[in-house]
Each structure stands twice: as C-alpha cells, then as structure tokens.
Coordinates of C-alpha atoms in Angstrom, one line a residue:
X11 CA 0.0 0.1 0.0
X12 CA 3.1 2.3 0.2
X13 CA 2.6 2.9 -3.6
X14 CA -0.5 5.0 -2.8
X15 CA 1.5 7.9 -1.3
X16 CA 5.2 7.9 -2.3
X17 CA 6.1 10.3 0.4
X18 CA 9.8 10.8 -0.7
X19 CA 8.9 10.8 -4.4
X20 CA 6.2 13.6 -4.1
X21 CA 8.7 15.9 -1.9
X22 CA 11.8 15.4 -3.7
X23 CA 10.8 14.4 -7.2
X24 CA 7.9 17.0 -7.8
X25 CA 7.7 20.3 -5.4
X26 CA 11.6 20.6 -5.4
X27 CA 11.9 20.5 -9.0
X28 CA 9.1 23.0 -9.6
X29 CA 10.8 25.4 -7.1
X30 CA 14.0 25.1 -9.1
X31 CA 12.3 26.5 -12.2
X32 CA 9.8 28.7 -10.6
X33 CA 9.7 32.2 -9.1
X34 CA 13.4 32.8 -9.1
X35 CA 13.8 32.0 -12.8
X36 CA 10.9 34.2 -13.5
X37 CA 12.7 37.2 -11.6
X38 CA 15.7 36.5 -13.7
X39 CA 13.9 36.8 -16.9
X40 CA 12.0 39.9 -15.6
X41 CA 15.2 41.8 -15.0
X42 CA 16.1 41.7 -18.6
X43 CA 12.9 43.7 -19.6
X44 CA 11.9 47.2 -19.1
X45 CA 9.2 48.1 -16.5
X46 CA 7.4 50.3 -18.7
X47 CA 4.5 52.8 -17.5
X48 CA 2.9 52.4 -14.2
X49 CA -0.9 51.3 -14.6
X50 CA -3.3 53.1 -12.2
X51 CA -6.0 51.3 -10.7
X52 CA -8.3 52.2 -7.7
X53 CA -8.1 48.5 -6.1
X54 CA -5.8 45.6 -6.8
X55 CA -6.4 42.1 -5.6
X56 CA -3.6 39.6 -5.9
X57 CA -4.9 36.3 -6.3
X58 CA -8.4 34.8 -7.3
X59 CA -9.4 32.1 -4.7
X60 CA -11.9 32.1 -1.9
X61 CA -10.6 35.4 -0.5
X62 CA -9.7 37.0 -3.6
X63 CA -13.1 36.1 -5.3
X64 CA -15.1 37.6 -2.2
X65 CA -13.0 40.8 -2.5
X66 CA -13.4 41.4 -6.1
X67 CA -17.0 41.0 -6.1
X68 CA -17.6 43.2 -3.1
X69 CA -15.5 45.8 -4.7
X70 CA -17.1 45.5 -8.3
X71 CA -20.7 45.9 -6.6
X72 CA -19.3 49.0 -5.0
X73 CA -18.4 50.5 -8.2
X74 CA -14.8 50.5 -7.4
X75 CA -12.6 50.0 -10.5
X76 CA -10.4 46.7 -9.5
X77 CA -8.1 44.6 -11.3
X78 CA -7.4 41.0 -10.2
X79 CA -3.9 39.5 -10.9
X80 CA -3.7 35.8 -10.8
X81 CA -0.6 33.6 -11.7
X82 CA -2.5 30.8 -13.4
X83 CA -4.5 30.6 -16.7
X84 CA -8.2 30.7 -17.1
X85 CA -9.8 27.3 -17.2
X86 CA -12.9 26.9 -19.5
X87 CA -15.1 24.0 -19.1
X88 CA -15.6 22.3 -22.7
X89 CA -18.5 20.4 -24.0
X90 CA -15.7 17.9 -25.1
X91 CA -14.5 17.4 -21.7
X92 CA -11.0 17.9 -22.2
X93 CA -10.1 21.2 -20.1
X94 CA -8.3 19.3 -17.4
X95 CA -5.4 16.7 -17.2
X96 CA -6.9 12.9 -16.7
X97 CA -5.5 11.0 -13.8
X98 CA -4.5 8.1 -16.0
X99 CA -2.5 10.1 -18.3
X100 CA -1.0 13.0 -16.6
X101 CA 0.4 16.0 -18.4
X102 CA 1.3 19.5 -18.0
X103 CA -1.9 20.7 -17.1
X104 CA -1.9 18.9 -13.7
X105 CA 1.2 21.0 -12.4
X106 CA 2.1 24.7 -12.3
X107 CA 5.5 25.4 -14.0
X108 CA 6.6 21.9 -12.7
X109 CA 8.7 19.5 -14.9
X110 CA 6.9 16.6 -12.8
X111 CA 3.4 15.6 -11.6
X112 CA 2.9 16.9 -7.9
X113 CA 0.4 14.5 -6.2
X114 CA -1.1 11.5 -8.0
X115 CA 1.5 9.9 -9.9
X116 CA 4.0 12.2 -8.4
X117 CA 7.2 12.4 -10.1
X118 CA 6.0 11.5 -13.4
X119 CA 7.8 13.8 -16.0
X120 CA 5.4 16.2 -17.5
X121 CA 5.6 19.3 -20.0
X122 CA 6.4 22.6 -18.1
X123 CA 3.1 24.2 -18.3
X124 CA 0.8 26.8 -16.3
X125 CA -1.0 23.7 -14.8
X126 CA -3.7 23.7 -12.0
X127 CA -1.7 22.5 -8.8
X128 CA 1.1 24.2 -7.1
X129 CA 3.1 23.2 -4.1
X130 CA 6.1 24.1 -1.7
X131 CA 8.3 21.9 0.0
X132 CA 9.3 22.1 3.5
X133 CA 13.0 22.0 4.7
X134 CA 14.1 18.5 5.7
X135 CA 11.2 16.9 3.8
X136 CA 8.7 17.3 6.8
X137 CA 5.7 18.7 5.0
X138 CA 4.6 19.1 1.1
X139 CA 1.9 21.8 0.9
X140 CA -0.5 22.0 -1.9
X141 CA -2.6 24.7 -3.6
X142 CA -4.3 25.7 -6.9
X143 CA -3.3 27.8 -9.6
X144 CA -5.8 29.5 -12.2
X145 CA -8.6 31.7 -12.1
X146 CA -10.6 30.5 -9.1
X147 CA -7.4 29.7 -7.2
X148 CA -7.5 26.6 -4.7
X149 CA -11.3 26.2 -5.4
X150 CA -10.4 24.7 -8.7
X151 CA -8.6 21.7 -6.9
X152 CA -10.7 21.3 -3.6
X153 CA -13.4 18.8 -3.1
X154 CA -16.2 21.3 -2.8
X155 CA -16.4 20.6 0.9
X156 CA -17.9 23.7 2.7
X157 CA -17.7 22.4 6.4
X158 CA -18.5 24.9 9.4
X159 CA -16.6 24.6 12.7
X160 CA -18.6 24.4 16.1
X161 CA -18.9 27.5 18.4
X162 CA -16.7 25.7 21.0
X163 CA -13.7 24.8 18.7
X164 CA -14.0 28.1 16.7
X165 CA -13.0 30.0 19.8
X166 CA -10.2 27.6 20.7
X167 CA -8.4 29.1 17.4
X168 CA -10.0 32.5 16.9
X169 CA -10.2 35.5 19.2
X170 CA -13.6 36.3 21.0
X171 CA -13.6 39.6 19.0
X172 CA -14.7 37.5 16.1
X173 CA -18.4 36.9 17.1
X174 CA -19.4 33.3 16.1
X175 CA -23.0 34.3 16.4
X176 CA -22.3 36.7 13.6
X177 CA -20.2 34.4 11.4
X178 CA -23.1 31.7 11.9
X179 CA -26.0 34.0 11.2
X180 CA -24.6 36.4 8.6
X181 CA -21.4 35.2 6.8
X182 CA -21.2 31.4 6.9
X183 CA -24.8 31.4 5.2
X184 CA -24.0 34.2 2.7
X185 CA -20.9 32.0 1.3
X186 CA -22.8 29.0 1.1
X187 CA -25.6 30.5 -0.8
X188 CA -23.3 31.8 -3.4
X189 CA -21.3 28.5 -3.6
X190 CA -24.6 26.8 -3.7
X191 CA -23.3 24.2 -1.2
X192 CA -25.8 21.6 -0.1
X193 CA -25.6 18.0 1.3
X194 CA -25.6 15.2 -1.1
X195 CA -29.3 14.2 -2.2
X196 CA -30.3 10.8 -1.3
X197 CA -30.8 9.4 -4.6
X198 CA -27.2 10.1 -5.3
X199 CA -25.8 8.8 -2.2
X200 CA -27.8 5.6 -2.5
X201 CA -26.2 5.2 -6.1
X202 CA -23.4 2.7 -6.6
X203 CA -21.0 5.5 -6.9
X204 CA -21.2 6.2 -3.3
X205 CA -21.1 2.7 -1.9
X206 CA -18.0 3.7 0.1
X207 CA -19.5 6.6 1.5
X208 CA -22.5 4.5 3.0
X209 CA -20.2 2.1 4.3
X210 CA -18.2 4.7 6.0
X211 CA -21.7 5.5 7.7
X212 CA -22.2 2.3 8.7
X213 CA -18.7 1.8 10.3
X214 CA -19.1 5.1 12.4
X215 CA -22.4 4.0 13.6
X216 CA -21.0 0.7 14.9
X217 CA -18.0 2.4 16.4
X218 CA -20.6 4.7 18.3
X219 CA -19.1 7.8 16.3
X220 CA -21.0 10.7 15.1
X221 CA -21.2 10.7 11.2
X222 CA -23.4 13.0 8.9
X223 CA -23.6 14.5 5.5
X224 CA -21.9 17.8 5.2
X225 CA -22.5 20.6 2.5
X226 CA -20.7 20.3 -0.7
X227 CA -20.4 23.1 -3.4
X228 CA -21.6 20.8 -6.5
X229 CA -24.4 21.3 -9.0
X230 CA -25.9 18.0 -8.1
X231 CA -28.2 18.1 -11.3
X232 CA -25.1 18.0 -13.4
X233 CA -23.8 15.0 -11.0
X234 CA -27.1 13.2 -12.3
X235 CA -26.1 14.0 -15.8
X236 CA -22.8 12.3 -15.2
X237 CA -24.8 9.5 -13.7
X238 CA -27.1 9.2 -16.8
X239 CA -24.2 9.5 -19.3
X240 CA -24.9 13.0 -20.5
X241 CA -21.9 14.4 -19.0
X242 CA -18.4 13.3 -18.9
X243 CA -17.9 11.4 -15.5
X244 CA -15.7 13.2 -13.0
X245 CA -17.5 13.8 -9.8
X246 CA -18.7 10.3 -9.8
X247 CA -15.4 8.8 -11.0
X248 CA -13.6 10.7 -8.2
X249 CA -11.7 12.6 -10.7
X250 CA -12.3 16.1 -9.0
X251 CA -8.7 17.2 -7.9
X252 CA -7.4 18.5 -11.2
X253 CA -10.9 20.1 -12.0
X254 CA -14.1 18.7 -12.7
X255 CA -14.7 18.1 -16.5
X256 CA -18.3 17.9 -16.2
X257 CA -18.6 21.4 -14.7
X258 CA -20.5 20.2 -11.7
X259 CA -17.9 21.6 -9.1
X260 CA -19.1 25.2 -7.9
X261 CA -15.5 26.5 -8.0
X262 CA -15.1 30.4 -7.5
X263 CA -14.7 31.1 -11.1
X264 CA -18.2 30.1 -11.8
X265 CA -19.8 32.3 -9.1
X266 CA -17.9 35.1 -7.1
X267 CA -15.5 35.8 -10.0
X268 CA -18.2 35.5 -12.7
X269 CA -20.4 37.9 -10.7
X270 CA -17.8 40.3 -10.1
X271 CA -16.8 40.6 -13.8
X272 CA -20.5 41.2 -14.5
X273 CA -20.7 44.3 -12.6
X274 CA -18.4 45.9 -15.2
X275 CA -15.9 47.3 -12.8
X276 CA -13.6 44.1 -12.2
X277 CA -11.1 42.8 -14.7
X278 CA -9.3 39.7 -14.2
X279 CA -5.7 39.3 -15.8
X280 CA -4.6 35.6 -15.7
X281 CA -1.0 34.7 -15.9
X282 CA 0.5 37.7 -14.0
X283 CA 2.9 36.6 -11.2
X284 CA 3.4 39.3 -8.6
X285 CA 7.0 39.7 -7.6
X286 CA 7.2 42.9 -5.7
X287 CA 5.3 45.3 -3.6
X288 CA 6.5 48.7 -3.1
X289 CA 5.3 52.1 -1.4
X290 CA 4.8 54.7 -4.0
X291 CA 3.9 57.7 -1.9
X292 CA 0.9 59.7 -1.0
X293 CA -0.7 56.2 0.5
X294 CA -0.4 54.3 -2.7
X295 CA 0.9 51.1 -3.7
X296 CA 2.9 49.9 -6.6
X297 CA 2.7 46.1 -7.6
X298 CA 5.3 44.6 -9.9
X299 CA 4.3 41.6 -11.8
X300 CA 5.6 39.2 -14.7
X301 CA 3.0 38.6 -17.3
X302 CA 3.9 35.2 -18.4
X303 CA 2.6 32.9 -21.2
X304 CA 1.6 29.2 -20.6
X305 CA 5.0 27.9 -20.6
X306 CA 6.3 30.1 -17.9
X307 CA 8.2 32.5 -20.2
X308 CA 8.1 36.1 -19.3
X309 CA 6.5 38.3 -22.0
X310 CA 6.5 41.6 -20.2
X311 CA 6.9 43.3 -17.1
X312 CA 3.7 45.0 -15.7
X313 CA 3.8 47.6 -12.9
X314 CA 0.4 48.7 -11.3
X315 CA -0.3 51.5 -8.6
X316 CA -3.2 51.4 -6.6
X317 CA -4.9 52.8 -3.8
X318 CA -6.6 49.8 -2.0
X319 CA -4.4 46.7 -2.1
X320 CA -6.0 43.1 -1.2
X321 CA -3.8 40.2 -0.5
X322 CA -5.4 36.8 -1.5
X323 CA -2.4 35.0 -2.7
X324 CA -3.1 32.3 -0.3
X325 CA -1.0 31.2 2.9
X326 CA 2.3 30.4 1.1
X327 CA 1.8 33.1 -1.7
X328 CA 0.7 36.1 0.6
X329 CA 3.4 35.2 3.3
X330 CA 6.1 35.0 0.8
X331 CA 5.2 38.3 -0.8
X332 CA 5.1 40.3 2.4
X333 CA 8.2 38.4 3.8
X334 CA 10.1 39.4 0.8
X335 CA 8.5 43.1 1.1
X336 CA 9.7 43.5 4.6
X337 CA 13.2 41.8 4.1
X338 CA 13.9 44.0 0.9
X339 CA 12.7 47.3 2.7
X340 CA 10.1 48.0 0.2
X341 CA 7.4 47.8 3.1
X342 CA 9.4 48.7 5.8
X343 CA 6.9 49.1 8.6
X344 CA 5.7 45.5 8.3
X345 CA 5.6 43.5 11.6
X346 CA 8.4 41.2 12.4
X347 CA 6.0 38.5 12.8
X348 CA 5.4 37.9 9.2
X349 CA 6.4 34.3 8.4
X350 CA 5.4 32.8 11.7
X351 CA 2.2 31.1 12.6
X352 CA 2.2 28.6 9.8
X353 CA 0.2 25.1 9.8
X354 CA -1.3 22.4 8.1
X355 CA -4.9 22.1 9.7
X356 CA -3.6 18.9 10.9
X357 CA -4.0 17.2 7.6
X358 CA -3.3 13.5 7.5
X359 CA -3.8 10.5 5.4
X360 CA -4.5 6.9 6.3
X361 CA -5.5 3.9 4.3
X362 CA -8.0 1.6 5.8
X363 CA -8.2 -2.2 4.8
X364 CA -11.6 -4.3 5.0
X365 CA -13.0 -7.3 3.3
X366 CA -15.8 -5.2 1.9
X367 CA -15.8 -5.1 -1.9
X368 CA -16.3 -1.5 -3.4
X369 CA -14.5 0.5 -5.7
X370 CA -13.0 3.0 -3.6
X371 CA -11.8 5.4 -6.4
X372 CA -15.8 6.3 -7.0
X373 CA -17.5 9.3 -5.6
X374 CA -15.9 12.6 -4.2
X375 CA -14.6 13.1 -0.7
X376 CA -16.1 14.6 2.1
X377 CA -20.0 14.0 1.4
X378 CA -20.1 12.4 4.8
X379 CA -17.7 13.0 7.7
X380 CA -17.0 11.5 11.2
X381 CA -16.8 14.3 13.7
X382 CA -15.1 12.8 16.7
X383 CA -15.1 16.1 18.4
X384 CA -15.2 14.7 21.8
X385 CA -12.2 12.6 21.3
X386 CA -10.6 12.7 24.9
X387 CA -7.1 13.7 23.6
X388 CA -7.9 16.2 20.7
X389 CA -10.8 16.6 18.4
X390 CA -10.7 14.7 15.0
X391 CA -12.5 15.1 11.7
X392 CA -12.5 11.9 9.3
X393 CA -13.7 12.2 5.5
X394 CA -13.4 9.8 2.7
X395 CA -10.8 10.7 0.2
X396 CA -11.1 8.6 -3.1
X397 CA -7.9 8.6 -5.1
X398 CA -6.6 6.7 -8.0
X399 CA -5.2 3.2 -8.1
X400 CA -6.6 2.2 -4.7
X401 CA -7.4 -1.7 -4.7
X402 CA -10.6 -3.5 -3.9
X403 CA -11.2 -3.6 0.0
X404 CA -9.1 -0.6 0.7
X405 CA -10.4 3.1 1.5
X406 CA -8.2 6.2 1.8
X407 CA -9.4 8.6 4.5
X408 CA -8.5 12.4 5.2
X409 CA -8.0 13.3 8.8
X410 CA -8.0 17.0 10.1
X411 CA -7.8 18.5 13.3
X412 CA -6.5 21.6 15.3
X413 CA -2.7 22.1 14.8
X414 CA -0.7 24.6 16.7
X415 CA 0.9 27.6 14.5
X416 CA 4.1 26.0 14.8
X417 CA 5.6 26.4 11.1
X418 CA 7.4 29.2 10.0
X419 CA 9.1 30.8 6.9
X420 CA 12.4 32.3 6.6
X421 CA 14.0 34.5 3.8
X422 CA 17.0 34.0 1.7
X423 CA 18.3 37.3 0.3
X424 CA 20.7 35.7 -2.1
X425 CA 17.9 34.2 -4.0
X426 CA 15.1 36.3 -3.0
X427 CA 13.2 33.0 -2.0
X428 CA 11.7 31.5 1.2
X429 CA 12.1 28.2 3.0
X430 CA 9.3 26.6 5.0
X431 CA 10.1 24.8 8.4
X432 CA 7.5 22.4 9.8
X433 CA 8.2 20.6 13.2
X434 CA 6.5 17.4 12.5
X435 CA 7.5 15.9 15.7
X436 CA 6.6 18.7 18.0
X437 CA 4.6 17.5 21.1
X438 CA 1.5 19.2 19.9
X439 CA 1.7 17.2 16.6
X440 CA 2.6 14.0 18.5
X441 CA -0.6 14.7 20.6
X442 CA -2.6 14.9 17.2
X443 CA -1.2 11.6 15.9
X444 CA -2.3 9.9 19.1
X445 CA -5.8 11.4 19.0
X446 CA -6.2 10.4 15.5
X447 CA -5.0 6.8 16.4
X448 CA -7.6 6.8 19.2
X449 CA -10.5 7.2 16.7
X450 CA -9.1 4.8 14.2
X451 CA -8.9 2.2 17.1
X452 CA -12.6 2.5 17.8
X453 CA -13.4 2.4 14.0
X454 CA -11.1 -0.8 13.5
X455 CA -12.2 -2.8 16.6
X456 CA -15.8 -2.1 15.7
X457 CA -15.6 -3.3 12.3
X458 CA -12.9 -5.8 12.0
X459 CA -10.8 -3.7 9.7
X460 CA -7.2 -2.7 10.0
X461 CA -4.8 0.1 8.8
X462 CA -2.4 -0.5 6.1
X463 CA 0.2 1.5 7.9
X464 CA 0.9 4.6 10.0
X465 CA -1.3 7.6 9.6
X466 CA 0.9 10.1 7.1
X467 CA 1.0 13.7 8.2
X468 CA 3.6 14.6 5.3
X469 CA 1.5 16.6 3.1
X470 CA -1.4 18.9 3.4
X471 CA -3.9 20.7 0.9
X472 CA -4.9 23.1 3.5
X473 CA -2.0 25.5 4.4
X474 CA -2.8 28.2 6.6
X475 CA -1.0 31.0 8.6
X476 CA 2.1 33.1 8.1
X477 CA 0.7 36.5 8.5
X478 CA -1.5 36.0 11.5
X479 CA -4.3 38.1 12.7
X480 CA -3.2 40.0 15.9
X481 CA 0.3 39.8 14.9
X482 CA 0.6 41.2 11.3
X483 CA -3.0 42.5 10.5
X484 CA -6.1 43.0 12.7
X485 CA -9.3 40.6 12.4
X486 CA -10.4 42.3 9.5
X487 CA -7.1 41.8 7.6
X488 CA -6.1 45.4 7.7
X489 CA -2.2 45.2 7.9
X490 CA -0.6 46.7 10.8
X491 CA 1.5 49.9 9.6
X492 CA -0.2 50.3 6.2
X493 CA -3.4 52.0 5.5
X494 CA -5.5 50.4 2.6
X495 CA -3.6 47.3 2.6
X496 CA -5.7 44.1 3.5
X497 CA -5.0 40.3 3.8
X498 CA -8.2 38.4 3.0
X499 CA -7.1 34.8 2.8
X500 CA -5.6 31.8 4.7
X501 CA -2.4 33.4 5.8
X502 CA -4.1 35.5 8.6
X503 CA -5.6 32.1 10.0
X504 CA -3.6 30.7 13.0
X505 CA -2.6 27.0 11.3
X506 CA -6.3 25.8 11.6
X507 CA -10.1 26.3 10.8
X508 CA -11.1 24.5 14.0
X509 CA -11.4 20.7 12.9
X510 CA -13.2 22.0 9.4
X511 CA -12.1 22.3 6.0
X512 CA -10.9 25.9 5.5
X513 CA -12.7 27.1 2.6
X514 CA -15.9 28.2 4.0
X515 CA -14.2 30.1 6.9
X516 CA -11.6 31.8 4.6
X517 CA -14.4 33.1 2.7
X518 CA -16.7 34.0 5.4
X519 CA -13.7 36.0 7.0
X520 CA -13.1 37.6 3.8
X521 CA -16.9 38.8 3.5
X522 CA -16.5 40.0 7.0
X523 CA -13.5 42.1 6.1
X524 CA -15.1 43.6 3.0
X525 CA -18.2 44.6 5.0
X526 CA -16.1 46.6 7.3
X527 CA -13.9 47.9 4.4
X528 CA -16.9 49.2 2.4
X529 CA -18.5 50.7 5.6
X530 CA -14.9 52.6 6.0
X531 CA -14.9 53.9 2.4
X532 CA -18.5 55.0 2.5
X533 CA -17.8 56.9 5.5
X534 CA -15.0 58.5 4.1
X535 CA -16.6 59.4 0.9
X536 CA -19.5 61.1 3.0
X537 CA -17.0 63.1 4.8
X538 CA -15.4 64.5 1.9

C-alpha cells in the first residue's frame, strides 16, 4: 500500500523540481525587461481564490475599479470534456510550471505548463503543501467541502472579538448561498458511486461515532447528468482534484468571480505573477509582476499603482510576498511576525483495509464525515478521500484537527526566496497523531478492519497562517502599519480552521472584512 502515497517521491521529485524553475527564474527573466509605464487602478487584488473572489465581487458591487492578478490561466469547461489533465495520463495541465506531477503519480515527467496544482516543499522533507493555480485559485482543485466549525472549537482558534454568532447568522450562510453548497441528495448517495460513503457511515455507527452529511459546493443536477451518461464522469469517478470536466464543481470562477466581472468594474488578468510590492507615496502602492505565457516565459513586465491593495495569494503566496517586501525593505513598517504561525490544519492520510468489496476510487470526498469532536485527546474530523489506483477492499481517509501555528518561513536574500520549516514531531503534533490513532482504534475494533500502515502527516492541501491576525493584521485583515492594505486569505488564520475544511471560513472572514472595508470607504466618501 505504500505506492498509494510515495512520500519521498512526492517531496523530492516534484515540489522541489518545481521550485527550481519557479519564481527565481521568472525574476531573472523579468530583470532583462523594461518596467514600462505604471498602470493606475483604484483597487488591486492579488489572487483569485476564495478570499480574492469575495474581495473582487464586493469591490465590483461598490463600483470600485478593480484588477485581479492571477498567476495561473483561466480554465474554461468544454463540451468535449478535455479541459483538465486526466488522472490516468498525467500531463502539464496537472502542475504549475513543474517538470513533474505533484500529487497523484508524483514524480511523473510532464511538460512545463501553467497547470492547475502548485506546491511548496518544507525544509527537511517534513511537509509538502499544495494549493491551486488558475482563475479560481484553490477552489479549482478542492473537493467542494464547505464544513463549518462548531462555536466551541472556533474559539479555540480565533479571538472572541470575531463573534461566532455573527459568523453563523451572516457570513457562513452568505458564502454557502453563493457557492450553492448543499448536502448530497439521497438518490445520489444511494447510487453505486457512493457505496464507499455509505459503508463509511455504517462503520461510524458501529463504532459509536457521530457521522453525517456535510455541505458540498456541487451542482447535483450535473452530477445526475454524469450518472445518466449525458456528461463526462468526473465527480462520480473521483476525478475532481485537477478540476471537474463536467462543470459540476461550483468553483469560485463560476460564481464570485463571474459575478464580479458582470458588475463591469472588475477585470481579471490571468498569467500575471506578482514579484514585488512597494510603497509609492501618497498612500499608494506599486505592484510589480511578470506577465507570462502558458510555458512560464516572461512576455512583459507590468507595474500597477493602486490605492487599495488586497492580498489573496493564499497562505504561501501572501506570506512570501510580505516577507520579501519586509526583508527587501520595500514595505519597511511590516511586522516582524511575518512568516510565523504557519500550519497544516492537522491534515493526514490513512489507508483502511476491510473485506468489503467496493470501488474506492468512485465518488467525491467529504460528502459524509465523522466528527469525533469529543475525542479525549484532541478533536478529530475524518472524511473519505477517493484517489486513483486504490485496490478493492481499501479506503483512503483524510483526517483533520486543530494544529498549533508552529511552522515558519525564513527569507534567503541571495535568491530572494523563502524556506518553510515545519516541526513534524513537536509535542503538539505527536498529540494529534495519538488522537487520530484513538479514533481509528474505535473504528477498526468495531468493524474488524485494519490500517495499511501509519497515518501520514507529510502533506497538506490546507496550508494556513504565515501572516496572522493579531500579529501582522487585525481581525479584519487590515495590515498593521499600512493603511488600505488588507489580507483576505488563509494566511491570517492561525494554522487551523477548528476541525473543519478551511474554504468556508476563509471566504466568510473575507466577507466580514469586506463589509468593514466598504463601510469605511462609504464613511470616508460622505466626509469629503
């Protein structure tokens, strides 16, 4: 079963290779080009994932001229069903400017291309962090899961000044309504494609563990069209991670960003990689980026001047931009806490072996989940995680919990790059490993099943932190020391979203931030 997740192959043969031809090479190309004239725009959003999507829509609705810069390309669903890389024949569309695949079939040589999945390798091979690249950001590659943390666990992570009652009554529902996140309908759950999810529910019941459906941002009518043969199978075949060919996934490009562009005030510019953020005087910011083609070649250098700057490049991207700006002294007043407080949402992968015959590669992840929140060691969340090449009788499960913000980034001035450090064997991470082992022991003993091997904590699809609220910015994302600069992504979240998948909380906090920002802008306009 070790072939399911070849840890060292994933780390050494993929993310490391991608980094070698990545941003430092782009900067080297960019230095050969003239900067040209600055382009002024009232608001600039860096990144187009959950936070960037929220910011761009609310700016557009307010009539504020906005440009969204996205490093990846735009992915348009085709009727032919050939938009994304297939799992069984990986190609360049699967990874962002990497010579090898990053996750499934990690290390497989591919053409260097502006593909959909990106990653960063931690120093010492302790962690590999994955995120999305393209218009829609990580929403392009996530499983659609929009789980909400409980109030009790929410306040284990977030300060009391963020009122859970407000999140629960306003912001979480607002995001779910736009993403159209609902639980799986019974007719689909009862289909052959979701047999493994039904077995998962049975096993949880036998072990006395709470399990239930959770909201998923899918168009279930399109899933039904997949089942009837009208659409190319993607959701029902578990091929969702490189994008869903059928169009059933309600990724941010299909709602928030689409609505933002429809306001007439928002323009999205794909294939623009931001390399610098500078003060420009008079409260303005200069953002420098390289405009690339789909093979990663720099075509032109672009400079933008903006009044309002929204950082939405994700935990890794935003942290790196701010850390570089501080160390290169282009934003001198930034907090010395930038780069600290990073974490993995306690992501883990476990393979369970049983005598039940079911195709474990069918169906999407997280339509159901075990919430072992009263685990006596630490709270645990478990979700089925179908992946390619899993044999009959096996099931892969994604675990999550509450990890401490113990990771950190450092800056290498010689290469103008960052390094990520993650203490995999810290006392807290050992505690989390014991907690998940406790839950699996209940499952295995009650159902006569076994684990294929130790739980693997060496990769995460939910990187969080690096520019924490309370240290780098306030709880609304306002960056300390810099008026009109805001963080609206997972980099301001302290390593965990309280035993829930991060997407819903990231977007809800961004909605909260934009409400505050637009209220401020409105008051400022009235006082002129």
